[in-house]
Amino acid sequence: MQTVETLNEGLKRAYSLKITAKDIESRVDAEIKKVAPQIRMPGFRPGKVPANLVRKMHGPALTQDALNTSIQVGIQQLISEKQLRPAMQPSVALDDGYEIGKDAEITVTLEVLPDVPTPAIDKLTLERLVIPVDDAVVDAQLQRFADQQKRFEDAPKAHKAKTGDLVVMDFVGKVDGVPFDGGTGEDMSVEIGTGRLIPGFEDQLIGVKNGAALTINVTFPDDYAAENLKGAAATFDLLIKDVRVAKEAVIDEELATSLGLESLEQLRGLLKGQIEQEHNGLTRTHMKRKLLDQLAVGHDFEVPPSMVEAEFQQIWAQLQQEASQEADPASAIAEMEAERGDYLAIAERRVRLGLLLSEIGQKNGVEVTQQEMNRLIAQAAQQYSPEERTRFIEYVRQEPMAAAQLRAPLYEDKVVDWLFEKAEITEREVTREEIEAAIESDDSHVHGPGCGHDHDHDHKPAAKTKKAAPKNAVAADAPEPAAEVAAKPAVKKAKKAAEAEDEPAAEPKPAKKPAAKKAAAKKADD
């Protein structure tokens, strides 16, 4: 294989590779010898098909496979000989004039990782903001928890249902007098006032009594999920089977035992642990941001444009998805476009921080163990069906880039924890409100030039996402209907795509073996 460097500019490299026809043909010959004994052909005994017939039948496919293999071997040899560290998957192009039986001219273009200066970590100083958890905080959380665990009891026979009561009913939904799919259910429970059902449904339950039979009129929202029910006028025949009233929330042993716990003290302990975990998360978030701020100062080395673009595209895709759910998507997208430069700067900062953390980790022996990796793979596999889990696990174990993407967040956390151990840390007690305000200040502050920050993102378009509607004719716990009478999905503020502006991009991933195509693929990681 002949190699000629055609570009060496900054982090960009390009090479021309010539793979000889002899090399390709030798691979074809070797493959024919390997597969010939396995080929079956009428008129020949198993394993006795002549090599020339095998070549005639399968020559083009075997040649293509041989070319692919030659290119992959050539790329790996190039990377090894030139001691290259690809930032992303190399782009491979086969000369348009290539013909079988002739030498193959290959163009390989890539960006390499920069030489990252060793960050100074001997003078790191951090403040750990500690939030004490006193009995009053636990008591307040326990009261909120008790309020959420509503217990209902049968109402007096003459009681008329009101907001906050629980109504149990059978129902039959109809459009133009004809029952529709998914519109029928039994023993449906709904708490009046929760907004679980389509507008107007719960309001018409106010005043009903146990045993009542009635028909209500509703109109499905214009944006309803089921196409045939959008904007449709419908009736529901209801049979009220029970009306229950909420019992006063009482914090007692019964509350704990109703949850399968041994005692109220155990419940208090669990809630206290949950609060401490939340506080520790806030503390770590604040410390990590301050740590990364210090690392970013004074490090302005060149980063691979392809990595920045991949990070930016990931941020941008999430922003676009969130903007599409705004009341005025066009306005949200226009605001995004006006601030595109800010998001590009955020992406560049995240890539640079990722490279810095990777350099620190490699220089100081920070590793993700195989046991930790196995646990990560097992956890990620849970999102797939049982049939797909085995294929996913095999894919991750065979594909270096997929494994790197899974490994990167844990690796980053381990490097950060290692840096925490090296830093000089002082502690200060604060309230939860104070640490949340400090984090919010980091989010909303627009940093000046030269301070090691990019312009932050809190002023970017407010992103919102919709909750999935229940798969039920009236609510989520009824039997599997096709249509839904669920309330319009609640809209809530979502995390902005660039909210983790101080979160570095994933550590550099190993280059993926390029296929013998004229283009390469890429996969960004968060």
Short mmCIF file of C-alpha atoms in Angstrom, two decimals, residues 59-372:
data_model
loop_
_atom_site.label_atom_id
_atom_site.label_comp_id
_atom_site.label_asym_id
_atom_site.label_seq_id
_atom_site.Cartn_x
_atom_site.Cartn_y
_atom_site.Cartn_z
CA GLY A 59 -16.47 -13.04 -7.65
CA PRO A 60 -18.00 -9.51 -7.56
CA ALA A 61 -19.23 -9.89 -3.98
CA LEU A 62 -15.96 -11.38 -2.82
CA THR A 63 -14.03 -8.60 -4.56
CA GLN A 64 -16.13 -5.96 -2.85
CA ASP A 65 -15.56 -7.63 0.52
CA ALA A 66 -11.84 -7.83 -0.20
CA LEU A 67 -11.76 -4.15 -1.12
CA ASN A 68 -13.62 -3.26 2.10
CA THR A 69 -11.17 -5.29 4.15
CA SER A 70 -8.18 -3.78 2.37
CA ILE A 71 -9.46 -0.27 3.05
CA GLN A 72 -10.08 -1.02 6.72
CA VAL A 73 -6.64 -2.56 7.11
CA GLY A 74 -5.11 0.35 5.21
CA ILE A 75 -6.77 2.94 7.44
CA GLN A 76 -5.66 1.18 10.61
CA GLN A 77 -2.14 0.88 9.23
CA LEU A 78 -2.14 4.57 8.34
CA ILE A 79 -3.29 5.56 11.82
CA SER A 80 -0.65 3.35 13.40
CA GLU A 81 2.27 4.39 11.17
CA LYS A 82 1.50 8.12 11.37
CA GLN A 83 0.60 7.88 15.07
CA LEU A 84 -2.66 9.66 14.42
CA ARG A 85 -5.37 10.24 17.02
CA PRO A 86 -8.59 10.74 15.03
CA ALA A 87 -11.07 13.10 16.63
CA MET A 88 -13.96 11.56 14.72
CA GLN A 89 -14.45 8.76 12.22
CA PRO A 90 -12.24 9.33 9.16
CA SER A 91 -14.00 10.13 5.90
CA VAL A 92 -13.15 7.65 3.15
CA ALA A 93 -13.70 8.16 -0.58
CA LEU A 94 -13.01 5.64 -3.33
CA ASP A 95 -11.88 7.09 -6.66
CA ASP A 96 -14.83 7.33 -9.06
CA GLY A 97 -12.81 5.67 -11.80
CA TYR A 98 -12.14 2.47 -9.89
CA GLU A 99 -12.62 -0.74 -11.85
CA ILE A 100 -12.35 -4.33 -10.66
CA GLY A 101 -8.92 -5.69 -11.43
CA LYS A 102 -7.16 -2.33 -11.10
CA ASP A 103 -5.43 -0.49 -8.26
CA ALA A 104 -7.81 1.35 -5.90
CA GLU A 105 -7.12 5.01 -5.11
CA ILE A 106 -8.50 5.99 -1.69
CA THR A 107 -8.72 9.47 -0.18
CA VAL A 108 -8.81 9.61 3.62
CA THR A 109 -9.60 12.87 5.40
CA LEU A 110 -9.78 13.33 9.14
CA GLU A 111 -9.21 15.66 12.05
CA VAL A 112 -6.82 14.71 14.80
CA LEU A 113 -7.02 15.46 18.48
CA PRO A 114 -4.91 18.41 19.60
CA ASP A 115 -1.98 18.17 21.97
CA VAL A 116 -3.79 19.13 25.15
CA PRO A 117 -1.61 21.05 27.59
CA THR A 118 -1.48 19.35 30.97
CA PRO A 119 -3.92 21.32 33.13
CA ALA A 120 -2.61 22.77 36.37
CA ILE A 121 -4.44 21.01 39.18
CA ASP A 122 -2.21 21.77 42.15
CA LYS A 123 -3.93 25.05 43.02
CA LEU A 124 -7.59 24.10 42.71
CA THR A 125 -9.72 25.65 45.46
CA LEU A 126 -13.40 24.90 45.87
CA GLU A 127 -16.19 25.64 48.28
CA ARG A 128 -18.59 22.89 49.23
CA LEU A 129 -22.00 24.33 50.03
CA VAL A 130 -23.60 22.03 52.60
CA ILE A 131 -27.34 21.94 53.27
CA PRO A 132 -28.16 20.55 56.72
CA VAL A 133 -31.31 18.44 56.99
CA ASP A 134 -33.11 19.28 60.23
CA ASP A 135 -36.29 17.78 61.66
CA ALA A 136 -38.45 20.64 60.37
CA VAL A 137 -37.44 19.90 56.77
CA VAL A 138 -38.21 16.20 57.21
CA ASP A 139 -41.53 17.01 58.89
CA ALA A 140 -42.54 19.26 56.00
CA GLN A 141 -41.60 16.59 53.46
CA LEU A 142 -43.50 13.97 55.47
CA GLN A 143 -46.60 16.18 55.47
CA ARG A 144 -46.38 16.70 51.72
CA PHE A 145 -45.98 12.97 51.27
CA ALA A 146 -48.99 12.26 53.47
CA ASP A 147 -51.06 14.75 51.48
CA GLN A 148 -50.15 12.90 48.28
CA GLN A 149 -51.13 9.54 49.73
CA LYS A 150 -54.81 10.33 49.83
CA ARG A 151 -56.98 7.72 51.44
CA PHE A 152 -60.66 7.66 50.66
CA GLU A 153 -63.65 6.32 52.55
CA ASP A 154 -67.24 5.75 51.46
CA ALA A 155 -69.30 8.91 51.55
CA PRO A 156 -72.68 9.07 53.31
CA LYS A 157 -75.47 7.76 51.09
CA ALA A 158 -76.95 11.20 50.41
CA HIS A 159 -73.58 12.84 49.78
CA LYS A 160 -73.23 14.74 46.52
CA ALA A 161 -69.84 14.52 44.86
CA LYS A 162 -67.69 17.63 44.96
CA THR A 163 -64.17 18.62 43.90
CA GLY A 164 -61.64 16.38 45.65
CA ASP A 165 -64.00 13.41 45.93
CA LEU A 166 -63.35 10.08 44.24
CA VAL A 167 -66.05 8.78 41.89
CA VAL A 168 -66.15 5.14 40.73
CA MET A 169 -68.18 4.54 37.55
CA ASP A 170 -68.92 2.49 34.47
CA PHE A 171 -69.08 4.42 31.20
CA VAL A 172 -70.01 4.06 27.54
CA GLY A 173 -68.85 6.77 25.12
CA LYS A 174 -70.75 7.48 21.91
CA VAL A 175 -70.39 9.71 18.86
CA ASP A 176 -73.60 10.30 16.92
CA GLY A 177 -75.23 7.69 19.17
CA VAL A 178 -72.72 4.96 18.21
CA PRO A 179 -70.19 3.60 20.76
CA PHE A 180 -66.60 4.20 19.62
CA ASP A 181 -63.57 2.01 20.10
CA GLY A 182 -61.92 2.49 23.46
CA GLY A 183 -64.85 4.46 24.85
CA THR A 184 -66.18 1.80 27.24
CA GLY A 185 -64.92 0.90 30.71
CA GLU A 186 -65.92 -0.41 34.11
CA ASP A 187 -65.03 0.55 37.69
CA MET A 188 -63.19 3.64 36.51
CA SER A 189 -61.98 5.78 39.43
CA VAL A 190 -61.38 9.48 39.02
CA GLU A 191 -60.69 12.20 41.53
CA ILE A 192 -62.73 15.26 40.59
CA GLY A 193 -60.53 18.26 39.92
CA THR A 194 -57.34 16.46 38.92
CA GLY A 195 -57.83 17.29 35.23
CA ARG A 196 -57.23 13.72 34.10
CA LEU A 197 -60.17 13.70 31.74
CA ILE A 198 -61.07 15.80 28.72
CA PRO A 199 -62.38 19.31 29.47
CA GLY A 200 -65.91 19.34 30.84
CA PHE A 201 -66.03 15.68 31.87
CA GLU A 202 -65.07 16.02 35.54
CA ASP A 203 -67.16 19.19 36.00
CA GLN A 204 -70.31 17.21 35.18
CA LEU A 205 -69.55 14.72 37.94
CA ILE A 206 -70.02 17.38 40.59
CA GLY A 207 -73.30 16.73 42.40
CA VAL A 208 -73.72 13.05 41.45
CA LYS A 209 -74.72 10.49 44.08
CA ASN A 210 -73.93 6.84 44.54
CA GLY A 211 -76.14 4.75 42.23
CA ALA A 212 -76.97 7.59 39.86
CA ALA A 213 -77.24 7.00 36.10
CA LEU A 214 -76.73 9.97 33.81
CA THR A 215 -75.56 11.06 30.38
CA ILE A 216 -73.06 13.87 29.93
CA ASN A 217 -72.04 15.80 26.83
CA VAL A 218 -68.42 16.59 25.99
CA THR A 219 -66.37 17.76 23.03
CA PHE A 220 -62.99 16.26 22.28
CA PRO A 221 -60.14 18.80 21.91
CA ASP A 222 -59.09 19.73 18.37
CA ASP A 223 -55.58 18.42 19.09
CA TYR A 224 -56.76 15.10 20.51
CA ALA A 225 -54.54 12.11 19.81
CA ALA A 226 -57.16 9.92 18.10
CA GLU A 227 -57.74 11.36 14.63
CA ASN A 228 -61.40 10.24 14.43
CA LEU A 229 -62.25 12.00 17.70
CA LYS A 230 -60.59 15.39 17.16
CA GLY A 231 -63.17 18.09 17.82
CA ALA A 232 -65.98 15.50 17.94
CA ALA A 233 -69.08 16.01 20.08
CA ALA A 234 -69.69 12.93 22.22
CA THR A 235 -71.93 11.61 24.98
CA PHE A 236 -71.02 9.34 27.86
CA ASP A 237 -73.57 7.17 29.62
CA LEU A 238 -72.42 6.89 33.22
CA LEU A 239 -73.38 4.58 36.06
CA ILE A 240 -72.05 5.92 39.37
CA LYS A 241 -71.07 2.93 41.49
CA ASP A 242 -69.50 4.71 44.43
CA VAL A 243 -68.65 8.17 45.76
CA ARG A 244 -65.83 8.42 48.26
CA VAL A 245 -64.49 11.33 50.27
CA ALA A 246 -60.87 11.95 51.14
CA LYS A 247 -59.82 11.23 54.69
CA GLU A 248 -57.77 13.86 56.43
CA ALA A 249 -54.08 13.24 55.89
CA VAL A 250 -52.78 11.76 59.12
CA ILE A 251 -49.13 11.07 59.83
CA ASP A 252 -49.22 7.86 61.82
CA GLU A 253 -48.02 4.28 61.86
CA GLU A 254 -50.87 3.28 59.54
CA LEU A 255 -49.48 5.59 56.85
CA ALA A 256 -46.17 3.74 57.00
CA THR A 257 -47.60 0.23 57.17
CA SER A 258 -49.95 0.99 54.24
CA LEU A 259 -46.77 1.44 52.18
CA GLY A 260 -45.31 -1.88 53.30
CA LEU A 261 -42.93 -0.32 55.82
CA GLU A 262 -42.40 -1.42 59.39
CA SER A 263 -42.82 1.90 61.13
CA LEU A 264 -43.29 5.64 60.81
CA GLU A 265 -39.68 6.06 61.90
CA GLN A 266 -38.55 3.99 58.91
CA LEU A 267 -40.61 6.22 56.61
CA ARG A 268 -39.02 9.31 58.16
CA GLY A 269 -35.59 7.79 57.60
CA LEU A 270 -36.32 7.07 53.95
CA LEU A 271 -37.57 10.60 53.34
CA LYS A 272 -34.57 12.08 55.13
CA GLY A 273 -32.26 9.98 52.96
CA GLN A 274 -34.08 11.18 49.85
CA ILE A 275 -33.68 14.81 50.91
CA GLU A 276 -29.99 14.31 51.66
CA GLN A 277 -29.51 12.73 48.24
CA GLU A 278 -31.17 15.71 46.57
CA HIS A 279 -29.02 18.12 48.58
CA ASN A 280 -25.86 16.20 47.71
CA GLY A 281 -26.81 16.44 44.05
CA LEU A 282 -27.16 20.22 44.29
CA THR A 283 -23.86 20.47 46.15
CA ARG A 284 -22.06 18.40 43.53
CA THR A 285 -23.59 20.37 40.65
CA HIS A 286 -22.38 23.65 42.15
CA MET A 287 -18.89 22.30 42.93
CA LYS A 288 -18.51 20.73 39.50
CA ARG A 289 -19.38 23.96 37.73
CA LYS A 290 -16.86 25.89 39.78
CA LEU A 291 -14.24 23.22 39.14
CA LEU A 292 -14.79 23.34 35.38
CA ASP A 293 -14.68 27.12 35.48
CA GLN A 294 -11.19 26.93 36.95
CA LEU A 295 -10.05 24.34 34.42
CA ALA A 296 -11.39 26.40 31.53
CA VAL A 297 -9.46 29.52 32.50
CA GLY A 298 -6.20 29.75 30.57
CA HIS A 299 -6.90 26.83 28.24
CA ASP A 300 -7.74 28.08 24.78
CA PHE A 301 -6.19 25.41 22.58
CA GLU A 302 -7.62 24.55 19.16
CA VAL A 303 -10.34 21.92 19.14
CA PRO A 304 -11.43 19.74 16.20
CA PRO A 305 -14.21 21.52 14.26
CA SER A 306 -15.92 18.17 13.60
CA MET A 307 -16.28 17.52 17.33
CA VAL A 308 -17.64 21.02 17.91
CA GLU A 309 -20.10 20.60 15.04
CA ALA A 310 -21.27 17.24 16.40
CA GLU A 311 -21.80 18.75 19.86
CA PHE A 312 -23.57 21.78 18.39
CA GLN A 313 -25.87 19.61 16.28
CA GLN A 314 -26.89 17.68 19.35
CA ILE A 315 -27.70 20.88 21.23
CA TRP A 316 -29.47 22.33 18.21
CA ALA A 317 -31.59 19.22 17.61
CA GLN A 318 -32.89 19.29 21.17
CA LEU A 319 -33.60 23.02 20.94
CA GLN A 320 -35.54 22.50 17.71
CA GLN A 321 -37.59 19.73 19.25
CA GLU A 322 -38.43 21.90 22.25
CA ALA A 323 -39.15 24.97 20.11
CA SER A 324 -41.60 22.95 18.01
CA GLN A 325 -43.73 22.49 21.13
CA GLU A 326 -43.88 26.19 21.96
CA ALA A 327 -47.10 28.15 21.53
CA ASP A 328 -45.30 30.14 18.82
CA PRO A 329 -42.70 27.79 17.27
CA ALA A 330 -41.69 30.25 14.57
CA SER A 331 -40.80 32.90 17.14
CA ALA A 332 -38.86 30.41 19.28
CA ILE A 333 -36.87 29.19 16.28
CA ALA A 334 -36.15 32.77 15.20
CA GLU A 335 -34.77 33.51 18.67
CA MET A 336 -32.62 30.39 18.45
CA GLU A 337 -31.23 31.46 15.11
CA ALA A 338 -30.37 34.88 16.49
CA GLU A 339 -28.31 33.20 19.21
CA ARG A 340 -26.72 30.48 17.10
CA GLY A 341 -23.28 31.93 17.80
CA ASP A 342 -23.80 31.57 21.55
CA TYR A 343 -24.69 27.91 21.16
CA LEU A 344 -21.66 27.31 18.96
CA ALA A 345 -19.49 28.85 21.68
CA ILE A 346 -21.13 26.59 24.27
CA ALA A 347 -20.43 23.55 22.10
CA GLU A 348 -16.77 24.55 21.70
CA ARG A 349 -16.38 25.05 25.44
CA ARG A 350 -17.90 21.66 26.17
CA VAL A 351 -15.57 19.91 23.71
CA ARG A 352 -12.54 21.69 25.16
CA LEU A 353 -13.53 20.74 28.71
CA GLY A 354 -14.07 17.15 27.60
CA LEU A 355 -10.55 17.02 26.17
CA LEU A 356 -9.12 18.55 29.34
CA LEU A 357 -10.84 16.00 31.56
CA SER A 358 -9.74 13.17 29.28
CA GLU A 359 -6.14 14.37 29.47
CA ILE A 360 -6.28 14.57 33.26
CA GLY A 361 -7.82 11.12 33.51
CA GLN A 362 -5.30 9.47 31.19
CA LYS A 363 -2.31 11.13 32.84
CA ASN A 364 -3.45 10.05 36.31
CA GLY A 365 -4.65 6.53 35.64
CA VAL A 366 -8.38 7.10 36.03
CA GLU A 367 -10.20 4.14 34.53
CA VAL A 368 -13.62 2.62 34.17
CA THR A 369 -13.32 -1.00 35.28
CA GLN A 370 -14.75 -3.89 33.31
CA GLN A 371 -17.16 -4.56 36.17
CA GLU A 372 -18.41 -0.98 35.99
#
